[in-house]
């Protein structure tokens, strides 16, 4: 079983999201980036499959800038191979463009299973798993967990609202948008990633040029207008506790 | 413009509230653009929802239940092509995420996800707003004719029940064998039913460590409340799934929802935004949870919880 895990980085939401002068995009150069949390879940699930049944795991990323560490981290965690798709790319590329480049690469790269995060915080123009499924004409499913691989079809569980789920079996090649791994993503110390970066190599693959296919025109990007922002209780924890107790009393919510 | 296709989803065997919302907006937009609404449902179970859709054309895909992603996608794509659809509306649910992006990509149409508003603009196009960056930003986008949109449930109100009796027409899709359903799994029933609690002490990733859950338990006890949580707390294995609030968990409407260390991602808000009173405590003043909360504070929840427990004990 050959598995490709597609990983990308996204702006770190812990920091302020600065907009550029146009007001239509983020000031991409001023932000800090972290691996997309659901891609991390997909990578973890793939590594667990490797440990359980000897799958071969490749981490694949588009070279949109400063992504080497993310790929070295994947190797340090246990991926067998890291592939960097190189071309004239940058972080402003919409998901649809990224998907097309990935689809062209994946079409004949020989993977049985493609796993990626169910969504990303910036996939305004569609989640990568669905876009790839549609472009490649491969079966695909999103909001997936509990993936199992063997010699035959791949099985997985799909989640719905209210905690309902269903188990499916699918032929390969297959694309899965992973919601959560069986275990929380493993952690590797930075020292270990550094060590790997000195010995391992990232495989560079020249990939296609970005196309303008179905690009969305963003007219404005803005912070949500506070429709009804909370009344804020100022002060330290003790003052907030007192305010909360007063509210409970007022609302007769004390037991 | 070609018709507006609405994908019909069921919840407890009836039309899901999100589908009602889509149909409502579809009817308004269809009128503005002098076109029709086509409601598309999968399998026999969708028949009564389709009959009550108020659509101009209600189409039941026979043999498409229970839901299998590949089959539903084949049916939707066929319908999009045959009708030269002017817009395709889906809820941003599991089904919407399965079918939306794939249909758009396969049929060469633009795709907009996480939509919260959709209006017709002069000159033929539409404008949508979408929630991005976990609700921290809103994107306003031009929506060309032919686009596929997935809409966040609860984005606008649905009309009251429309007159039933829409004739339902059947179509077949070629059986598809790549993917098959093995079994359906019913929700875990937990030790407590969080949907019945008057007060919920709800913890998020801000709880930081499973050992800190004790603080939440003690607070809940002092309050006569029940502990619920956001999804990452469940995924980390710290609390059982039955305690999860949100899109893939439970929808709750307590008298008081105390959100502690929860950022307020759209998937979480979906499950609690109709609570009577929402109090949020989060160290990030820009956290989207404050957009829906009635009261808020930015202090450290690990400090607040024991203080509050103590105060309730003293005065109680
Ligand atoms: C298909 C799908 C379905 C989903 N379903 C659900 C669902 O049902 N329910 C759900 O909750 N999520 C769901 N999610 C996940 C959702 O997108 C978010 O990832 C999740 O809600 C974030 O949880 P959180 O707020 O606890 O964590 P975070 O977003 O990490 O927020 C933690 C917050 O804690 C604050 N904080 C940290 N330390 C402290 C402190 N000491 N004191 C005060 N504040 C502190 C931080 O400022 C931060 O805002 C779903 C996602 C997908 C893709």
Coordinates of C-alpha atoms and ligand atoms in Angstrom, one line a residue:
Chain A
X1 CA 0.0 0.0 0.0
X2 CA 1.5 3.3 -1.1
X3 CA 0.1 6.3 0.7
X4 CA 0.6 10.0 -0.2
X5 CA -0.1 12.4 2.6
X6 CA -0.7 16.0 1.3
X7 CA 0.5 18.6 3.8
X8 CA 0.5 22.4 3.7
X9 CA 1.0 25.2 6.1
X10 CA -1.6 27.9 7.0
X11 CA -1.4 31.2 8.9
X12 CA -1.1 30.7 12.6
X13 CA -4.5 31.9 14.0
X14 CA -2.9 32.6 17.4
X15 CA -1.5 35.7 15.8
X16 CA -3.3 38.7 14.4
X17 CA -4.2 38.2 10.8
X18 CA -2.9 41.3 9.0
X19 CA -4.5 42.2 5.7
X20 CA -2.6 43.6 2.7
X21 CA -3.3 47.1 1.3
X22 CA -5.9 45.8 -1.2
X23 CA -8.1 44.6 1.6
X24 CA -8.8 41.5 -0.4
X25 CA -6.0 39.3 0.8
X26 CA -3.8 38.5 3.8
X27 CA -0.4 40.2 4.1
X28 CA 1.2 36.8 3.5
X29 CA 4.7 37.9 4.1
X30 CA 4.0 39.3 7.5
X31 CA 2.3 36.2 9.0
X32 CA 3.7 33.2 10.7
X33 CA 2.7 29.7 9.5
X34 CA 1.9 26.4 11.1
X35 CA 1.1 23.0 9.5
X36 CA -2.6 22.7 8.9
X37 CA -4.0 20.9 11.9
X38 CA -6.1 18.4 9.9
X39 CA -3.1 17.5 7.6
X40 CA -1.3 16.6 10.8
X41 CA -4.2 14.3 11.7
X42 CA -3.9 12.8 8.2
X43 CA -0.2 12.3 8.6
X44 CA -0.6 10.6 11.9
X45 CA -3.3 8.3 10.6
X46 CA -1.0 7.3 7.7
X47 CA 1.9 6.7 10.1
X48 CA -0.3 4.5 12.3
X49 CA -1.3 2.5 9.1
X50 CA 2.4 2.1 8.3
X51 CA 3.0 0.7 11.8
X52 CA 0.0 -1.6 11.7
X53 CA 0.5 -3.0 8.2
X54 CA 3.7 -1.8 6.7
X55 CA 2.3 0.8 4.3
X56 CA 4.8 3.1 2.6
X57 CA 4.2 6.7 3.4
X58 CA 5.2 9.8 1.4
X59 CA 4.6 13.3 2.6
X60 CA 3.9 15.6 -0.3
X61 CA 3.8 19.4 -0.3
X62 CA 3.8 22.2 -2.8
X63 CA 6.8 24.4 -2.5
X64 CA 5.0 27.6 -1.7
X65 CA 7.9 28.8 0.4
X66 CA 9.5 27.7 3.7
X67 CA 8.0 24.3 3.7
X68 CA 11.2 22.2 4.1
X69 CA 10.9 22.0 7.9
X70 CA 7.3 20.7 7.6
X71 CA 8.6 17.9 5.3
X72 CA 11.6 17.1 7.5
X73 CA 9.2 16.9 10.5
X74 CA 7.1 14.4 8.6
X75 CA 10.3 12.3 8.0
X76 CA 11.3 12.6 11.6
X77 CA 7.9 11.3 12.6
X78 CA 8.3 8.3 10.5
X79 CA 7.4 9.0 6.9
X80 CA 9.4 7.0 4.4
X81 CA 9.8 9.8 1.8
X82 CA 9.2 13.5 1.4
X83 CA 8.3 15.0 -1.9
X84 CA 8.5 18.7 -2.7
X85 CA 6.6 19.8 -5.8
X86 CA 8.5 22.7 -7.2
X87 CA 7.4 25.4 -9.6
X88 CA 6.5 29.0 -9.7
X89 CA 4.4 28.9 -6.5
X90 CA 3.6 31.1 -3.6
X91 CA 1.4 31.2 -0.6
X92 CA -1.3 33.3 -2.3
X93 CA -2.2 30.3 -4.5
X94 CA -5.9 29.4 -4.2
X95 CA -6.8 25.8 -3.3
X96 CA -8.2 25.1 -6.8
X97 CA -4.8 25.9 -8.3
X98 CA -3.0 23.8 -5.7
X99 CA -5.4 20.9 -6.3
X100 CA -4.8 21.0 -10.1
X101 CA -1.0 20.8 -9.6
X102 CA -1.4 18.0 -7.1
X103 CA -3.9 16.1 -9.3
X104 CA -1.5 16.2 -12.3
X105 CA 1.3 14.9 -10.1
X106 CA -0.8 12.2 -8.4
X107 CA -2.4 11.0 -11.6
X108 CA 0.5 8.7 -12.5
X109 CA 2.7 8.7 -9.3
X110 CA 1.4 5.3 -8.4
X111 CA -0.2 5.9 -5.0
X112 CA -3.0 3.6 -3.8
X113 CA -4.3 6.0 -1.1
X114 CA -4.1 9.8 -0.9
X115 CA -4.8 11.2 2.5
X116 CA -5.1 14.9 3.5
X117 CA -6.8 17.0 6.1
X118 CA -10.6 17.2 5.8
X119 CA -10.4 21.0 5.5
X120 CA -8.0 23.8 6.1
X121 CA -8.7 27.2 7.6
X122 CA -8.2 28.9 4.2
X123 CA -9.9 26.6 1.7
X124 CA -12.5 29.1 0.6
X125 CA -12.7 27.5 -2.8
X126 CA -13.2 23.9 -1.8
X127 CA -11.6 21.3 0.3
X128 CA -8.6 19.6 -1.4
X129 CA -9.8 16.0 -1.0
X130 CA -13.0 16.7 -2.9
X131 CA -11.3 18.8 -5.5
X132 CA -8.8 16.0 -6.2
X133 CA -11.5 13.4 -6.2
X134 CA -13.4 15.4 -8.9
X135 CA -10.3 16.2 -10.9
X136 CA -8.9 12.7 -10.9
X137 CA -12.2 10.9 -11.1
X138 CA -11.2 8.7 -8.1
X139 CA -13.5 7.7 -5.3
X140 CA -13.2 10.0 -2.3
X141 CA -14.8 10.8 1.0
X142 CA -14.5 13.5 3.6
X143 CA -14.8 13.7 7.4
X144 CA -13.1 10.4 7.6
X145 CA -11.5 8.5 10.6
X146 CA -10.5 4.9 11.5
X147 CA -8.8 4.1 8.2
X148 CA -7.7 0.4 7.8
X149 CA -5.7 -1.0 5.0
X150 CA -4.8 -4.6 4.1
X151 CA -4.3 -6.4 0.8
X152 CA -7.8 -5.7 -0.5
X153 CA -10.0 -2.6 -0.4
X154 CA -9.4 0.2 2.1
X155 CA -12.0 0.6 4.9
X156 CA -12.8 3.8 6.7
X157 CA -15.5 5.4 8.9
X158 CA -17.3 8.6 7.8
X159 CA -18.8 11.0 10.5
X160 CA -22.1 12.8 10.2
X161 CA -23.9 15.2 12.5
X162 CA -25.0 14.2 15.9
X163 CA -22.3 11.5 16.3
X164 CA -23.7 9.1 13.6
X165 CA -21.2 7.3 11.5
X166 CA -20.9 4.8 8.7
X167 CA -18.2 2.4 7.7
X168 CA -17.3 2.0 4.0
X169 CA -15.1 -0.1 1.9
X170 CA -13.5 1.3 -1.2
X171 CA -11.4 0.3 -4.2
X172 CA -8.2 2.2 -4.7
X173 CA -6.9 4.6 -5.8
X174 CA -8.8 6.5 -3.2
X175 CA -8.7 10.0 -1.7
X176 CA -9.6 10.6 1.9
X177 CA -10.2 13.9 3.8
X178 CA -9.2 12.9 7.3
X179 CA -10.9 14.4 10.3
X180 CA -9.0 12.8 13.1
X181 CA -6.4 10.1 13.6
X182 CA -6.8 7.2 16.0
X183 CA -4.3 8.9 18.3
X184 CA -3.3 12.5 18.8
X185 CA -0.6 13.5 16.4
X186 CA 2.9 12.5 17.7
X187 CA 5.3 15.1 18.7
X188 CA 8.9 15.3 17.6
X189 CA 11.5 17.5 19.3
X190 CA 13.0 20.3 17.1
X191 CA 16.5 18.8 17.7
X192 CA 15.3 15.6 16.1
X193 CA 13.9 17.5 13.1
X194 CA 17.3 19.3 12.7
X195 CA 19.1 16.1 12.8
X196 CA 16.9 14.6 10.1
X197 CA 17.3 17.7 8.0
X198 CA 21.1 17.1 8.0
X199 CA 20.9 13.5 6.8
X200 CA 17.7 13.2 4.8
X201 CA 16.9 14.7 1.4
X202 CA 13.7 16.0 0.1
X203 CA 12.8 14.7 -3.3
X204 CA 12.2 17.6 -5.7
X205 CA 9.7 17.1 -8.5
X206 CA 9.2 19.7 -11.2
X207 CA 5.4 20.1 -11.3
X208 CA 3.0 22.0 -13.5
X209 CA 2.4 25.8 -13.7
X210 CA -0.6 27.3 -11.8
X211 CA -3.7 27.7 -14.0
X212 CA -6.4 30.3 -13.7
X213 CA -9.1 27.6 -13.7
X214 CA -12.3 28.7 -11.9
X215 CA -10.5 31.2 -9.7
X216 CA -12.7 33.1 -7.3
X217 CA -12.7 36.9 -7.2
X218 CA -12.5 37.9 -3.5
X219 CA -13.9 41.4 -3.3
X220 CA -13.2 42.0 0.3
X221 CA -11.7 40.3 3.3
X222 CA -12.6 41.6 6.7
X223 CA -13.1 40.9 10.4
X224 CA -16.7 39.9 11.2
X225 CA -18.7 42.9 12.0
X226 CA -19.5 42.4 15.7
X227 CA -23.3 41.7 15.3
X228 CA -23.6 41.5 19.0
X229 CA -20.3 41.4 20.7
X230 CA -20.2 40.0 24.2
X231 CA -20.4 42.5 27.1
X232 CA -16.8 42.1 28.5
X233 CA -16.1 41.7 32.1
X234 CA -12.8 43.4 32.8
X235 CA -10.5 42.6 35.7
X236 CA -8.6 39.6 37.0
X237 CA -10.0 36.1 37.6
X238 CA -11.4 37.0 41.0
X239 CA -13.4 39.9 39.6
X240 CA -14.7 37.8 36.7
X241 CA -15.7 35.0 39.1
X242 CA -17.7 37.6 41.1
X243 CA -19.4 38.9 38.0
X244 CA -20.3 35.4 36.9
X245 CA -21.8 34.6 40.3
X246 CA -23.8 37.8 40.2
X247 CA -25.1 36.7 36.7
X248 CA -26.1 33.3 38.1
X249 CA -28.0 34.9 40.9
X250 CA -29.7 37.3 38.6
X251 CA -30.8 34.5 36.3
X252 CA -31.7 32.1 39.2
X253 CA -29.2 29.6 37.9
X254 CA -27.6 28.7 41.2
X255 CA -28.3 25.1 42.2
Chain B
X1 CA -30.0 31.1 -16.2
X2 CA -30.3 27.3 -15.6
X3 CA -32.1 26.0 -12.5
X4 CA -30.9 26.2 -9.0
X5 CA -30.2 22.7 -7.7
X6 CA -30.6 22.1 -4.0
X7 CA -29.3 18.9 -2.5
X8 CA -31.8 17.6 0.1
X9 CA -30.4 16.1 3.3
X10 CA -32.4 14.3 5.9
X11 CA -32.1 14.5 9.7
X12 CA -34.1 12.0 11.7
X13 CA -35.9 10.9 8.5
X14 CA -37.2 14.4 7.9
X15 CA -35.8 17.3 5.8
X16 CA -32.8 18.8 7.7
X17 CA -33.2 22.4 8.9
X18 CA -30.2 23.3 6.7
X19 CA -32.0 22.0 3.6
X20 CA -35.0 24.1 4.5
X21 CA -32.8 27.2 4.6
X22 CA -31.2 26.4 1.2
X23 CA -34.7 25.9 -0.4
X24 CA -35.9 29.2 1.0
X25 CA -33.0 31.2 -0.5
X26 CA -33.1 29.1 -3.7
X27 CA -36.8 30.0 -4.2
X28 CA -36.1 33.8 -3.7
X29 CA -33.1 33.7 -6.1
X30 CA -35.0 31.7 -8.7
X31 CA -37.7 34.3 -8.7
X32 CA -35.2 37.1 -9.0
X33 CA -33.6 35.3 -12.0
X34 CA -36.7 33.9 -13.5
X35 CA -35.5 30.3 -13.2
X36 CA -36.6 27.1 -11.5
X37 CA -35.6 25.3 -8.3
X38 CA -34.7 21.6 -8.6
X39 CA -34.6 19.6 -5.3
X40 CA -32.5 16.5 -5.5
X41 CA -32.8 13.8 -2.9
X42 CA -31.2 10.4 -2.5
X43 CA -33.2 7.2 -1.9
X44 CA -36.7 6.4 -0.9
X45 CA -36.2 8.0 2.6
X46 CA -36.0 11.4 0.9
X47 CA -39.5 11.1 -0.8
X48 CA -41.5 13.0 1.8
X49 CA -38.9 15.7 2.2
X50 CA -38.9 16.2 -1.6
X51 CA -42.7 16.3 -1.7
X52 CA -42.5 19.1 0.9
X53 CA -39.7 21.0 -0.8
X54 CA -41.8 23.5 -2.6
X55 CA -39.4 23.1 -5.6
X56 CA -40.5 23.3 -9.2
X57 CA -39.0 20.0 -9.9
X58 CA -38.4 17.4 -7.1
X59 CA -36.1 14.5 -8.2
X60 CA -35.6 11.3 -6.2
X61 CA -32.5 9.2 -7.1
X62 CA -33.7 5.7 -6.8
X63 CA -31.5 3.1 -5.2
X64 CA -29.3 5.7 -3.6
X65 CA -30.0 4.9 0.0
X66 CA -28.3 4.5 2.3
X67 CA -25.9 7.3 1.4
X68 CA -22.8 6.3 -0.5
X69 CA -20.6 9.2 -1.5
X70 CA -19.6 8.0 -5.0
X71 CA -23.2 7.2 -5.9
X72 CA -24.6 10.5 -4.8
X73 CA -21.8 12.3 -6.6
X74 CA -22.6 10.5 -9.8
X75 CA -26.2 11.5 -9.5
X76 CA -25.6 15.1 -8.7
X77 CA -23.1 15.5 -11.6
X78 CA -25.5 14.0 -14.0
X79 CA -28.2 16.4 -12.9
X80 CA -25.8 19.4 -13.0
X81 CA -24.9 18.5 -16.6
X82 CA -28.4 17.7 -17.8
X83 CA -30.0 20.9 -16.5
X84 CA -27.0 23.2 -17.1
X85 CA -27.5 24.3 -13.5
X86 CA -27.3 28.0 -12.8
X87 CA -26.3 27.4 -9.1
X88 CA -25.8 24.3 -7.0
X89 CA -26.5 24.7 -3.3
X90 CA -25.5 22.2 -0.6
X91 CA -25.2 22.5 3.1
X92 CA -21.6 22.5 4.4
X93 CA -22.1 19.1 6.1
X94 CA -20.3 15.8 5.5
X95 CA -22.5 15.3 2.4
X96 CA -21.8 18.9 1.2
X97 CA -18.0 18.4 1.7
X98 CA -18.2 15.1 -0.2
X99 CA -20.2 16.3 -3.1
X100 CA -19.5 20.1 -3.5
X101 CA -15.9 20.5 -4.3
X102 CA -15.8 17.3 -6.3
X103 CA -18.7 18.2 -8.5
X104 CA -17.3 21.7 -9.0
X105 CA -13.9 20.3 -10.0
X106 CA -15.3 17.5 -12.2
X107 CA -17.7 19.8 -14.0
X108 CA -15.3 22.7 -14.3
X109 CA -17.4 25.1 -12.2
X110 CA -16.3 27.6 -9.5
X111 CA -16.7 26.5 -5.9
X112 CA -17.4 28.6 -2.8
X113 CA -17.3 26.9 0.7
X114 CA -18.4 28.0 4.2
X115 CA -21.0 30.4 2.7
X116 CA -23.0 32.5 5.2
X117 CA -24.9 34.8 2.8
X118 CA -25.9 34.7 -0.8
X119 CA -27.6 37.5 -2.7
X120 CA -28.3 38.3 -6.4
X121 CA -26.5 41.4 -7.7
X122 CA -27.4 43.4 -10.7
X123 CA -25.9 42.3 -13.9
X124 CA -26.4 38.6 -13.4
X125 CA -23.9 37.5 -10.8
X126 CA -24.3 36.7 -7.2
X127 CA -22.4 37.8 -4.1
X128 CA -21.6 35.5 -1.2
X129 CA -19.8 35.9 2.1
X130 CA -17.9 33.0 3.6
X131 CA -16.4 32.4 7.0
X132 CA -12.7 31.7 6.7
X133 CA -9.7 31.3 9.1
X134 CA -11.9 29.5 11.7
X135 CA -14.4 32.4 11.7
X136 CA -11.7 35.1 12.3
X137 CA -12.3 36.6 8.8
X138 CA -15.1 36.9 6.4
X139 CA -14.5 36.8 2.6
X140 CA -16.9 38.5 0.2
X141 CA -16.7 36.8 -3.2
X142 CA -18.2 37.3 -6.6
X143 CA -20.2 34.2 -7.4
X144 CA -20.4 33.6 -11.2
X145 CA -23.4 31.8 -12.7
X146 CA -22.8 28.0 -12.5
X147 CA -21.1 28.0 -9.2
X148 CA -21.4 25.3 -6.5
X149 CA -21.8 26.6 -3.0
X150 CA -21.7 24.9 0.4
X151 CA -23.6 26.9 3.0
X152 CA -23.1 26.8 6.7
X153 CA -26.2 25.5 8.5
X154 CA -28.1 28.3 10.3
X155 CA -26.8 31.1 8.0
X156 CA -30.3 32.5 7.3
X157 CA -33.9 31.7 8.4
X158 CA -36.0 29.1 6.6
X159 CA -39.6 29.9 5.6
X160 CA -42.2 28.1 7.6
X161 CA -43.5 24.9 6.1
X162 CA -44.3 25.4 2.5
X163 CA -47.3 23.8 0.9
X164 CA -46.5 20.1 0.4
X165 CA -47.5 18.1 -2.6
X166 CA -44.6 18.8 -5.0
X167 CA -44.8 15.9 -7.4
X168 CA -41.7 13.7 -7.1
X169 CA -40.0 12.4 -10.2
X170 CA -37.6 9.4 -10.1
X171 CA -34.3 9.1 -11.8
X172 CA -31.8 6.2 -11.8
X173 CA -28.0 6.3 -11.6
X174 CA -25.8 3.6 -12.9
X175 CA -24.8 1.4 -10.0
X176 CA -21.4 2.3 -8.9
X177 CA -19.1 -0.3 -7.3
X178 CA -15.9 1.5 -6.2
X179 CA -17.3 2.2 -2.7
X180 CA -19.7 0.2 -0.6
X181 CA -21.4 0.7 2.7
X182 CA -20.3 -1.8 5.3
X183 CA -22.5 -0.7 8.3
X184 CA -24.0 2.3 9.9
X185 CA -22.9 3.2 13.4
X186 CA -25.4 4.8 15.8
X187 CA -24.1 7.5 18.2
X188 CA -22.6 6.4 21.4
X189 CA -24.9 7.0 24.3
X190 CA -23.0 8.5 27.1
X191 CA -23.4 8.5 30.9
X192 CA -25.2 11.9 30.7
X193 CA -27.2 13.5 28.0
X194 CA -25.7 17.0 27.5
X195 CA -28.7 18.1 25.5
X196 CA -30.9 18.0 28.6
X197 CA -28.7 20.0 31.0
X198 CA -29.7 23.5 32.1
X199 CA -26.2 24.6 32.6
X200 CA -23.1 23.3 30.7
X201 CA -19.5 23.9 31.7
X202 CA -17.9 23.4 28.3
X203 CA -14.2 23.1 28.0
X204 CA -12.0 23.5 24.9
X205 CA -8.3 23.0 24.0
X206 CA -7.6 25.9 26.5
X207 CA -7.9 23.3 29.3
X208 CA -4.4 22.2 28.1
X209 CA -4.0 19.1 30.1
X210 CA -6.4 16.2 31.0
X211 CA -5.4 16.7 34.7
X212 CA -7.1 20.1 34.5
X213 CA -10.5 18.5 33.8
X214 CA -10.8 18.0 37.5
X215 CA -11.2 21.8 37.8
X216 CA -14.1 21.7 35.4
X217 CA -15.7 18.7 37.2
X218 CA -15.5 20.5 40.5
X219 CA -16.9 23.7 39.0
X220 CA -19.8 21.8 37.4
X221 CA -20.6 20.1 40.6
X222 CA -20.7 23.4 42.5
X223 CA -23.0 24.7 39.7
X224 CA -25.2 21.7 39.4
X225 CA -24.0 21.7 35.8
X226 CA -22.8 19.1 33.3
X227 CA -19.3 19.1 31.6
X228 CA -19.3 19.3 27.8
X229 CA -16.5 20.1 25.5
X230 CA -15.2 21.0 22.0
X231 CA -14.0 18.4 19.6
X232 CA -10.2 18.5 20.2
X233 CA -10.9 17.4 23.8
X234 CA -12.7 14.3 22.5
X235 CA -10.1 13.6 19.8
X236 CA -7.4 13.7 22.5
X237 CA -9.3 11.1 24.4
X238 CA -9.9 13.3 27.4
X239 CA -13.7 13.2 27.4
X240 CA -16.1 10.7 25.7
X241 CA -17.7 11.6 22.4
X242 CA -21.2 12.0 24.0
X243 CA -19.9 15.2 25.6
X244 CA -19.0 16.9 22.3
X245 CA -20.9 20.0 21.2
X246 CA -20.9 21.0 17.6
X247 CA -21.3 20.0 14.0
X248 CA -20.1 16.4 14.5
X249 CA -21.4 16.2 18.1
X250 CA -24.5 17.4 19.8
X251 CA -26.6 20.5 19.4
X252 CA -27.4 22.0 22.8
X253 CA -29.6 24.8 24.0
X254 CA -29.0 25.2 27.7
X255 CA -30.1 28.1 29.9
X256 CA -26.4 28.9 30.4
X257 CA -23.4 27.8 28.3
X258 CA -20.1 28.5 29.9
X259 CA -17.4 28.2 27.2
X260 CA -14.0 27.9 28.8
X261 CA -11.0 28.0 26.5
X262 CA -13.0 27.5 23.3
X263 CA -12.1 29.6 20.3
X264 CA -15.6 29.5 18.6
X265 CA -14.8 27.8 15.3
X266 CA -17.9 27.7 13.0
X267 CA -18.2 23.9 13.6
X268 CA -18.5 24.5 17.4
X269 CA -20.8 27.5 17.2
X270 CA -23.2 25.4 15.1
X271 CA -23.9 23.3 18.1
X272 CA -24.4 25.9 20.8
X273 CA -25.2 29.3 19.4
X274 CA -28.9 29.2 20.3
X275 CA -28.1 28.7 24.0
X276 CA -30.1 31.2 26.1
X277 CA -27.1 32.8 27.8
X278 CA -23.5 32.3 26.6
X279 CA -20.6 33.2 28.8
X280 CA -17.2 32.8 27.2
X281 CA -13.8 33.0 28.8
X282 CA -10.9 33.0 26.4
X283 CA -7.4 34.6 26.8
X284 CA -7.6 35.8 23.1
X285 CA -9.8 38.9 22.9
X286 CA -10.2 38.4 19.1
X287 CA -11.6 34.8 19.6
X288 CA -14.7 34.4 17.5
X289 CA -16.6 32.9 20.5
X290 CA -17.1 36.5 21.7
X291 CA -19.2 37.2 18.6
X292 CA -21.9 34.9 19.8
X293 CA -21.4 35.2 23.6
X294 CA -23.5 37.5 25.7
X295 CA -20.8 38.0 28.4
X296 CA -17.1 37.5 28.0
X297 CA -13.8 37.7 29.9
X298 CA -10.2 37.2 28.9
X299 CA -8.8 35.9 32.1
X300 CA -7.0 32.5 32.5
X301 CA -9.6 29.7 32.8
X302 CA -7.2 27.7 35.0
X303 CA -7.2 30.5 37.5
X304 CA -10.9 31.2 37.1
X305 CA -12.3 27.7 37.6
X306 CA -11.1 27.1 41.2
X307 CA -11.9 30.6 42.2
X308 CA -15.4 30.3 40.9
X309 CA -15.9 26.9 42.6
X310 CA -14.8 28.3 45.9
X311 CA -17.0 31.3 45.6
X312 CA -20.0 29.2 44.8
X313 CA -19.2 26.9 47.8
X314 CA -19.0 29.9 50.2
X315 CA -22.2 31.6 49.1
X316 CA -24.2 28.5 48.4
Ligands
LIG1 C1 -16.1 18.3 9.6 C2 -15.7 18.9 10.9 C3 -16.5 18.8 12.0 C4 -16.2 19.4 13.3 N1 -17.0 19.2 14.3 C5 -16.7 19.8 15.5 C6 -17.6 19.7 16.6 O1 -18.7 19.0 16.5 N2 -17.3 20.4 17.7 C7 -16.2 21.2 17.8 O2 -16.0 21.8 18.9 N3 -15.3 21.3 16.8 C8 -15.6 20.6 15.6 N4 -14.7 20.7 14.6 C9 -13.3 21.3 14.9 C10 -13.4 22.8 14.8 O3 -13.0 23.2 13.5 C11 -12.3 23.4 15.7 O4 -11.0 22.8 15.4 C12 -12.5 23.2 17.2 O5 -13.9 23.6 17.5 C13 -11.6 24.0 18.1 O6 -11.7 23.6 19.4 P1 -11.2 24.6 20.6 O7 -12.0 25.9 20.5 O8 -11.4 23.8 21.8 O9 -9.7 24.8 20.3 P2 -8.9 26.0 19.7 O10 -9.4 26.5 18.5 O11 -7.4 25.6 19.7 O12 -9.1 27.1 20.9 C14 -8.6 27.1 22.1 C15 -8.8 28.4 22.8 O13 -8.4 28.4 24.1 C16 -7.9 29.7 24.4 N5 -7.0 29.4 25.6 C17 -5.9 28.7 25.7 N6 -5.5 28.7 27.0 C18 -6.3 29.4 27.7 C19 -6.4 29.8 29.1 N7 -5.5 29.3 30.0 N8 -7.4 30.5 29.5 C20 -8.3 31.0 28.6 N9 -8.3 30.7 27.3 C21 -7.3 29.9 26.9 C22 -7.1 30.1 23.2 O14 -7.1 31.5 23.1 C23 -8.0 29.5 22.1 O15 -8.9 30.5 21.6 C24 -15.0 20.1 13.4 C25 -14.1 20.3 12.3 C26 -14.5 19.7 11.1 C27 -13.6 19.9 9.9

